[in-house]
mmCIF file of C-alpha atoms in Angstrom:
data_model
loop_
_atom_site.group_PDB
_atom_site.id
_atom_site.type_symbol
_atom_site.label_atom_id
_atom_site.label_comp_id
_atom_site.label_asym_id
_atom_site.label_seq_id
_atom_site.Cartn_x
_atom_site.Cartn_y
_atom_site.Cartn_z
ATOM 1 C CA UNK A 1330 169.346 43.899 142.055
ATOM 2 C CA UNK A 1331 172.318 43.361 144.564
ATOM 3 C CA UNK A 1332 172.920 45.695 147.553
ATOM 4 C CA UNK A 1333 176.374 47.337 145.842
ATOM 5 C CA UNK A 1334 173.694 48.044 142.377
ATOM 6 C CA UNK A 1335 170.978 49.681 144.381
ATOM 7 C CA UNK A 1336 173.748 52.100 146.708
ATOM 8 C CA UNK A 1337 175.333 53.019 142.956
ATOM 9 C CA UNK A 1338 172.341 54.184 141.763
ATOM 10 C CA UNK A 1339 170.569 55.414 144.320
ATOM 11 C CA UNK A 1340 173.800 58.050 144.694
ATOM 12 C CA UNK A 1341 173.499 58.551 141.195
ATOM 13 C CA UNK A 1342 169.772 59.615 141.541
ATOM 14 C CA UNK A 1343 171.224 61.681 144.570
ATOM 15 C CA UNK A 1344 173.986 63.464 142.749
ATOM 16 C CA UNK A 1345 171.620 64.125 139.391
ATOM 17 C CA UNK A 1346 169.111 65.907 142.029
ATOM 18 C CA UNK A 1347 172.032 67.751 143.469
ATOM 19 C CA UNK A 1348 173.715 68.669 140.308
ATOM 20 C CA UNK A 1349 170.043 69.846 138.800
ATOM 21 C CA UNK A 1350 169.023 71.943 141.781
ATOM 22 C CA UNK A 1351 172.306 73.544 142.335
ATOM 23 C CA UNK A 1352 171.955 74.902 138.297
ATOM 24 C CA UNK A 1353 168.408 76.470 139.308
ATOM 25 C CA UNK A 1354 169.599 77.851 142.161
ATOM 26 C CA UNK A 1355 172.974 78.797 140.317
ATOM 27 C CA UNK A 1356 175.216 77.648 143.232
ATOM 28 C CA UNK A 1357 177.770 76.658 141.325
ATOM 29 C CA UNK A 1358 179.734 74.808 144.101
ATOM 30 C CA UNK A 1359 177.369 72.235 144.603
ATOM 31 C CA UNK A 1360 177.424 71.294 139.900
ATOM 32 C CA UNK A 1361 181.300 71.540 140.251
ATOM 33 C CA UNK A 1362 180.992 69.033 143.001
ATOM 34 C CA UNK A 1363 178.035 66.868 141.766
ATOM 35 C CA UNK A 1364 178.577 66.010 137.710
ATOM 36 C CA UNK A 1365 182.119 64.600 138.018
ATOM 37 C CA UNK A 1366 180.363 61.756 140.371
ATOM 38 C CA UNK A 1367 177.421 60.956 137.493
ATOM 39 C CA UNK A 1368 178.738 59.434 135.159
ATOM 40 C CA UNK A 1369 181.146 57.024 137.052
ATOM 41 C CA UNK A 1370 178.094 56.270 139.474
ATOM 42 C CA UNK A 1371 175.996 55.061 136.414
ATOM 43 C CA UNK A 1372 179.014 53.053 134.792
ATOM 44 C CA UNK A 1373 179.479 51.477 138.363
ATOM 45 C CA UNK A 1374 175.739 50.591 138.605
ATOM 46 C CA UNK A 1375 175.888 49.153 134.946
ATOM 47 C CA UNK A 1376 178.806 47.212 135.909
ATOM 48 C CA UNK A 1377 177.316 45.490 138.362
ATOM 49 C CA UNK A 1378 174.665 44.943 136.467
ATOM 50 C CA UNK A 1379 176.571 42.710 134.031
ATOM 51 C CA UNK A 1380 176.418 45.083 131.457
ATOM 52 C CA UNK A 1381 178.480 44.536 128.454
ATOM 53 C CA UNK A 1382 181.670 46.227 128.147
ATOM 54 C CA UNK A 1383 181.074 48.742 125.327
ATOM 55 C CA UNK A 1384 178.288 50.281 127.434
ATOM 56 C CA UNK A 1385 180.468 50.729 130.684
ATOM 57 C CA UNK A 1386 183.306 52.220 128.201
ATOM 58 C CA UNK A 1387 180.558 54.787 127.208
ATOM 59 C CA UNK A 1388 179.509 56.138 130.424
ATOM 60 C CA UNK A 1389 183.277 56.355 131.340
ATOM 61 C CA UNK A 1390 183.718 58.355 128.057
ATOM 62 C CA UNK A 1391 181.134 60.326 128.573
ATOM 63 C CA UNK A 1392 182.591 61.411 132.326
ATOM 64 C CA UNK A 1393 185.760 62.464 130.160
ATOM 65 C CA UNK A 1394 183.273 64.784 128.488
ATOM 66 C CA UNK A 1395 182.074 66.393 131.104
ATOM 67 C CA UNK A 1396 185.051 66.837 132.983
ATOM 68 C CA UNK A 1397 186.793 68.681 129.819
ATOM 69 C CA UNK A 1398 183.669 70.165 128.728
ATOM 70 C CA UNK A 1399 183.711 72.030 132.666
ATOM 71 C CA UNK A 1400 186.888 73.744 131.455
ATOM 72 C CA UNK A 1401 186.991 76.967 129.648
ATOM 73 C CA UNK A 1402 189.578 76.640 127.107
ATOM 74 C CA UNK A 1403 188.988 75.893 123.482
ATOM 75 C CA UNK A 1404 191.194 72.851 123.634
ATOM 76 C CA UNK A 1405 189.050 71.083 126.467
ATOM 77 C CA UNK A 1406 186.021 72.135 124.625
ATOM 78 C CA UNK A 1407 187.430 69.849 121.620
ATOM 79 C CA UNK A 1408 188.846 67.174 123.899
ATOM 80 C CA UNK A 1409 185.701 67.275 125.561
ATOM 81 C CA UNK A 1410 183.966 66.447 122.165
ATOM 82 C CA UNK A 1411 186.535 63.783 121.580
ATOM 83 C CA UNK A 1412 185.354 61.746 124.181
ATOM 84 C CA UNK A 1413 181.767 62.199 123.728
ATOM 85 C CA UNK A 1414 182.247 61.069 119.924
ATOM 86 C CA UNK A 1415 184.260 58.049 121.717
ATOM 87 C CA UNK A 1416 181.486 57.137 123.640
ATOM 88 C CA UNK A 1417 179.388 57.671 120.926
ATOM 89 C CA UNK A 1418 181.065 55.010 119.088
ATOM 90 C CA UNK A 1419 181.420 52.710 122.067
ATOM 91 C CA UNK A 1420 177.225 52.852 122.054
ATOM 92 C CA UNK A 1421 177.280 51.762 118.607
ATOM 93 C CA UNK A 1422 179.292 48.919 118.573
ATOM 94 C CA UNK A 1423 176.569 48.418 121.577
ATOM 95 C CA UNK A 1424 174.348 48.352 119.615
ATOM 96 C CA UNK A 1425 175.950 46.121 116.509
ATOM 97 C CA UNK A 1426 173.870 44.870 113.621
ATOM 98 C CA UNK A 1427 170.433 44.838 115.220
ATOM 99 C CA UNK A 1428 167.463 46.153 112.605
ATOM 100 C CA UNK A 1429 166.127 50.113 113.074
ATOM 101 C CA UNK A 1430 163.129 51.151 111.404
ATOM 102 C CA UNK A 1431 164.676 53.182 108.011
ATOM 103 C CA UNK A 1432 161.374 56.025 107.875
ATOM 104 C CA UNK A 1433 163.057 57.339 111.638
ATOM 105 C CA UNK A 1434 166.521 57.034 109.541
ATOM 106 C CA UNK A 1435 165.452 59.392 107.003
ATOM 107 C CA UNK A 1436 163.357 61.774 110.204
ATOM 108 C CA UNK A 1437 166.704 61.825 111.736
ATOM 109 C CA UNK A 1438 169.041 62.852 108.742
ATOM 110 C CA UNK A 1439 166.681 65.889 107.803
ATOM 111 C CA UNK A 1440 166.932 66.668 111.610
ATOM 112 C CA UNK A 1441 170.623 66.588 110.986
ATOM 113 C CA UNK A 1442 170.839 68.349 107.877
ATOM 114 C CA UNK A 1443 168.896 71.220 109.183
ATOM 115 C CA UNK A 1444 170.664 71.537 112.423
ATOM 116 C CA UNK A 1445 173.631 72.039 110.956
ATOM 117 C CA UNK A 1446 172.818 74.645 108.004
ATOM 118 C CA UNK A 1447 171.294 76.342 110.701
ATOM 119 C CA UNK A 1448 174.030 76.515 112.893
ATOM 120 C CA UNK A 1449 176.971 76.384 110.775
ATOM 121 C CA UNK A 1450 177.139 80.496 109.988
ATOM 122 C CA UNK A 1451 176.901 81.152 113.734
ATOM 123 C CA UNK A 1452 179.798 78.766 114.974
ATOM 124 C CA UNK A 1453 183.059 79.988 115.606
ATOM 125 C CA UNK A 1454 185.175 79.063 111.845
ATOM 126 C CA UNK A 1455 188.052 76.318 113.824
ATOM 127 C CA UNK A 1456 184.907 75.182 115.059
ATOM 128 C CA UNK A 1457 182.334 74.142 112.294
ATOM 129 C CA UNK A 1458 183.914 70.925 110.707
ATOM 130 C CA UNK A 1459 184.536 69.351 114.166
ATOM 131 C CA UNK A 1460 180.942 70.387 115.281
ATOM 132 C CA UNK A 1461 179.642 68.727 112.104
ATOM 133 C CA UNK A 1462 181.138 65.393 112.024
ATOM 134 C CA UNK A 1463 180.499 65.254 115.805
ATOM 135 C CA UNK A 1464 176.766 66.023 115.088
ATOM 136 C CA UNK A 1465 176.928 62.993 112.100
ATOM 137 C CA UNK A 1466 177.947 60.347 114.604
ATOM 138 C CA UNK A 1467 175.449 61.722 117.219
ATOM 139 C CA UNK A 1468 172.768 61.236 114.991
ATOM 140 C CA UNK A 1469 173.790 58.042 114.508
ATOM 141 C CA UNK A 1470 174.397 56.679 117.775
ATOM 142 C CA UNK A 1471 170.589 58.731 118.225
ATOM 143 C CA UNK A 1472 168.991 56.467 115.111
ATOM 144 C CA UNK A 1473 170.591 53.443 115.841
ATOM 145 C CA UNK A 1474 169.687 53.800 119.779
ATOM 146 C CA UNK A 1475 166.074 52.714 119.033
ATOM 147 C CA UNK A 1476 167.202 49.100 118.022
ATOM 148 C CA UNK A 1477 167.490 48.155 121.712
ATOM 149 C CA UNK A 1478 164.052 48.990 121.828
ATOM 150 C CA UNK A 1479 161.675 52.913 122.965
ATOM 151 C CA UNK A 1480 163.626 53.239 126.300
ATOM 152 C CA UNK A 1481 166.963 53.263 124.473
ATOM 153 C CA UNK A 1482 165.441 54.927 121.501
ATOM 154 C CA UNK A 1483 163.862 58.005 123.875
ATOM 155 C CA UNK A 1484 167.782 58.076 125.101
ATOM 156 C CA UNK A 1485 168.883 58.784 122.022
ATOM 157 C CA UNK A 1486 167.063 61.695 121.039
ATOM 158 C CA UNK A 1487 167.602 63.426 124.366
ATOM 159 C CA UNK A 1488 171.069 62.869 124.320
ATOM 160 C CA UNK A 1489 170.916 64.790 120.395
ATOM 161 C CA UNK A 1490 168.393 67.697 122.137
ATOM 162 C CA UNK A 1491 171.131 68.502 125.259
ATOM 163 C CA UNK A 1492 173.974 68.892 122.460
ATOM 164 C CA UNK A 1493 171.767 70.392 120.200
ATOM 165 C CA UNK A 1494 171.132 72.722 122.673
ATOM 166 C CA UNK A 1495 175.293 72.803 123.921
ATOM 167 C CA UNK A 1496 175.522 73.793 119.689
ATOM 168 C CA UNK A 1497 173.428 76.725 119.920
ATOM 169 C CA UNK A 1498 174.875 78.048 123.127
ATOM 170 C CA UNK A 1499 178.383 77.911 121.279
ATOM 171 C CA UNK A 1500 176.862 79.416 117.958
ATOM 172 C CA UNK A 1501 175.864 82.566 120.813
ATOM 173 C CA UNK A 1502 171.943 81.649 119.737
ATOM 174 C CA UNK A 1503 169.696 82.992 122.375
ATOM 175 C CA UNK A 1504 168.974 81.291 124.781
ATOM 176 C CA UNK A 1505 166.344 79.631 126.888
ATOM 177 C CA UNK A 1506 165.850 80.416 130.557
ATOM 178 C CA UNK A 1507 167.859 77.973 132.272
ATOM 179 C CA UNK A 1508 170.038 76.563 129.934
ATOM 180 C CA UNK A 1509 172.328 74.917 131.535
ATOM 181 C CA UNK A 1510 169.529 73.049 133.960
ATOM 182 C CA UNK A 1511 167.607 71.918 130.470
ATOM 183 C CA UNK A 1512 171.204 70.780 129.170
ATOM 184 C CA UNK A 1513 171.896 68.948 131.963
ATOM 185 C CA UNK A 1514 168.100 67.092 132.777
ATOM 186 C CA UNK A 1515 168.208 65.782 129.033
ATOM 187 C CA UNK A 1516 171.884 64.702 128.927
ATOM 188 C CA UNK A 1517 171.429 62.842 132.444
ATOM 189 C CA UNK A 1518 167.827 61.420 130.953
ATOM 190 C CA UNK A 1519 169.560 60.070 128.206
ATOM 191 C CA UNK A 1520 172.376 58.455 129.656
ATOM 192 C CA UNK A 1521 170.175 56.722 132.141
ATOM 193 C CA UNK A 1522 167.467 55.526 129.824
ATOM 194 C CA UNK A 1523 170.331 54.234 127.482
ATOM 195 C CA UNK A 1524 171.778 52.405 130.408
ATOM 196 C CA UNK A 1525 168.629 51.170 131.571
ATOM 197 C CA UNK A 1526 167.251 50.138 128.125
ATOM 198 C CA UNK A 1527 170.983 48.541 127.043
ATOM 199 C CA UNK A 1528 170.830 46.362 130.378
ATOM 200 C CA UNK A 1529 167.231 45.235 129.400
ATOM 201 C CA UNK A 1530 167.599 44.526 126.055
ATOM 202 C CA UNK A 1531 170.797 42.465 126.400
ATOM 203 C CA UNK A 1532 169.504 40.438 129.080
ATOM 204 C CA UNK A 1533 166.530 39.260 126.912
ATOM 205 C CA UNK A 1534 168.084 35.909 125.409
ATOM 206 C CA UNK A 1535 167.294 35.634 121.606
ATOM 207 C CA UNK A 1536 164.972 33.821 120.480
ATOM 208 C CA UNK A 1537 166.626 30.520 118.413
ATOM 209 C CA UNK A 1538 166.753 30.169 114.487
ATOM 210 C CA UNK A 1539 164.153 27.813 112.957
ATOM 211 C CA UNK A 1540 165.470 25.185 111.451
ATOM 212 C CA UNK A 1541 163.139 24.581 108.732
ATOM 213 C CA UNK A 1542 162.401 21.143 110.424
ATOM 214 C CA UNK A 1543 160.652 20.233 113.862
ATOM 215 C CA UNK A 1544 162.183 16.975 115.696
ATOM 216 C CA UNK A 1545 158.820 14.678 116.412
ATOM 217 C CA UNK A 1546 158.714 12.329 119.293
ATOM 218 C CA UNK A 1547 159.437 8.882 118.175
ATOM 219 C CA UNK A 1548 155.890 6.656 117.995
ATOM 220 C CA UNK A 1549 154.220 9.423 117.913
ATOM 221 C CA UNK A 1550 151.242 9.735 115.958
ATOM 222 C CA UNK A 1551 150.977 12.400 112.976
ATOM 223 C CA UNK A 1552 148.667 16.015 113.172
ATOM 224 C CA UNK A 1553 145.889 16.114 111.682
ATOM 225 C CA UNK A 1554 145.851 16.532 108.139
ATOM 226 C CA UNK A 1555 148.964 15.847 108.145
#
């Protein structure tokens, strides 16, 4: 890791305990200052990483999400979900045809189904069809995370728990004591452990097709039993 990699995210480990604190100690000046920094910290890290291009365009998605999502208006709240589902479909061309295990398919789809009978009487009624296809390709980009192996994987549930938990705070469920921190911890968990498991995954090289056929030195003499 280069000098320029280890300042990027060593600042973003510096703003994420900023941002975290400042949300249990409610000062709300420090989060206003901190989270706009996250996300373009971790894409700048991942850049100069070499990481591929669909996984920078994520994390700069996802810092369009939080920016809107820090507004109060019911348009930023949808914008905001706009670029989240953007980013969510910038991680799965990420993560492109590799295999996921279909048993943790069908976990994930009850987990989806469920989520959103549950919710869906509680949400606000301009509300419930954008929440629900948003939650389909979340699950999605959650499943399909675990092809780039557990670290990824782990990132994709926690990114589905913090906007789980986003859901219910819309749908006025109760609840839990410090919400926002336990919003914030997963989301930045996630997005780290995604970046982290993306840049390990696709700098393992393949390993090559067998050919049906191994080339044998010339002269040489033939295995046993052969």
């Amino acid at each position: 890791m280069n000098r320029l990699s280890r300042a990027l995210l060593g600042a973003f480990l510096l703003a994420t305990a900023v941002d975290l604190v400042s949300l249990l100690a409610g000062a709300d000046t420090g989060h206003l200052i901190a989270k706009p920094l996250l996300m373009p910290l971790l894409a700048g890290y991942a850049a100069t990483q070499g990481a591929p291009r669909a996984l920078v365009a994520a994390l700069v998605l996802g810092w369009g999400g939080d920016v809107f999502l820090m507004l109060d208006p019911d348009w930023a709240f949808l914008v905001g979900m706009a670029c989240f589902a953007a980013g969510h479909v910038s991680y799965l061309t990420l993560f492109g045809r590799r295999r996921t295990s279909l048993p943790l398919g069908g976990l994930y789809a009850v987990a989806l189904a469920g989520t959103v009978v549950a919710l869906w009487p509680d949400l606000p009624a301009d509300l419930r069809i954008p929440v629900a296809g948003y939650s389909l390709l979340l699950t999605a980009m959650a499943y399909r995370a675990s092809s780039l192996g557990v670290m990824a994987g782990i990132g994709g549930a926690l990114f589905l728990l913090s906007d789980t938990l986003i859901a219910t705070g819309v749908a006025d469920w109760p609840r839990l004591p410090g919400h926002d921190f336990w919003v914030m911890a997963t989301y930045l968990a996630a997005q780290y452990l995604l970046t982290t498991g993306a840049l390990r995954a696709t700098r393992t090289p393949r390993a090559p097709r067998a050919t049906g056929t191994a080339p044998r030195a010339t002269g040489a003499a033939p295995a046993p039993g052969a």
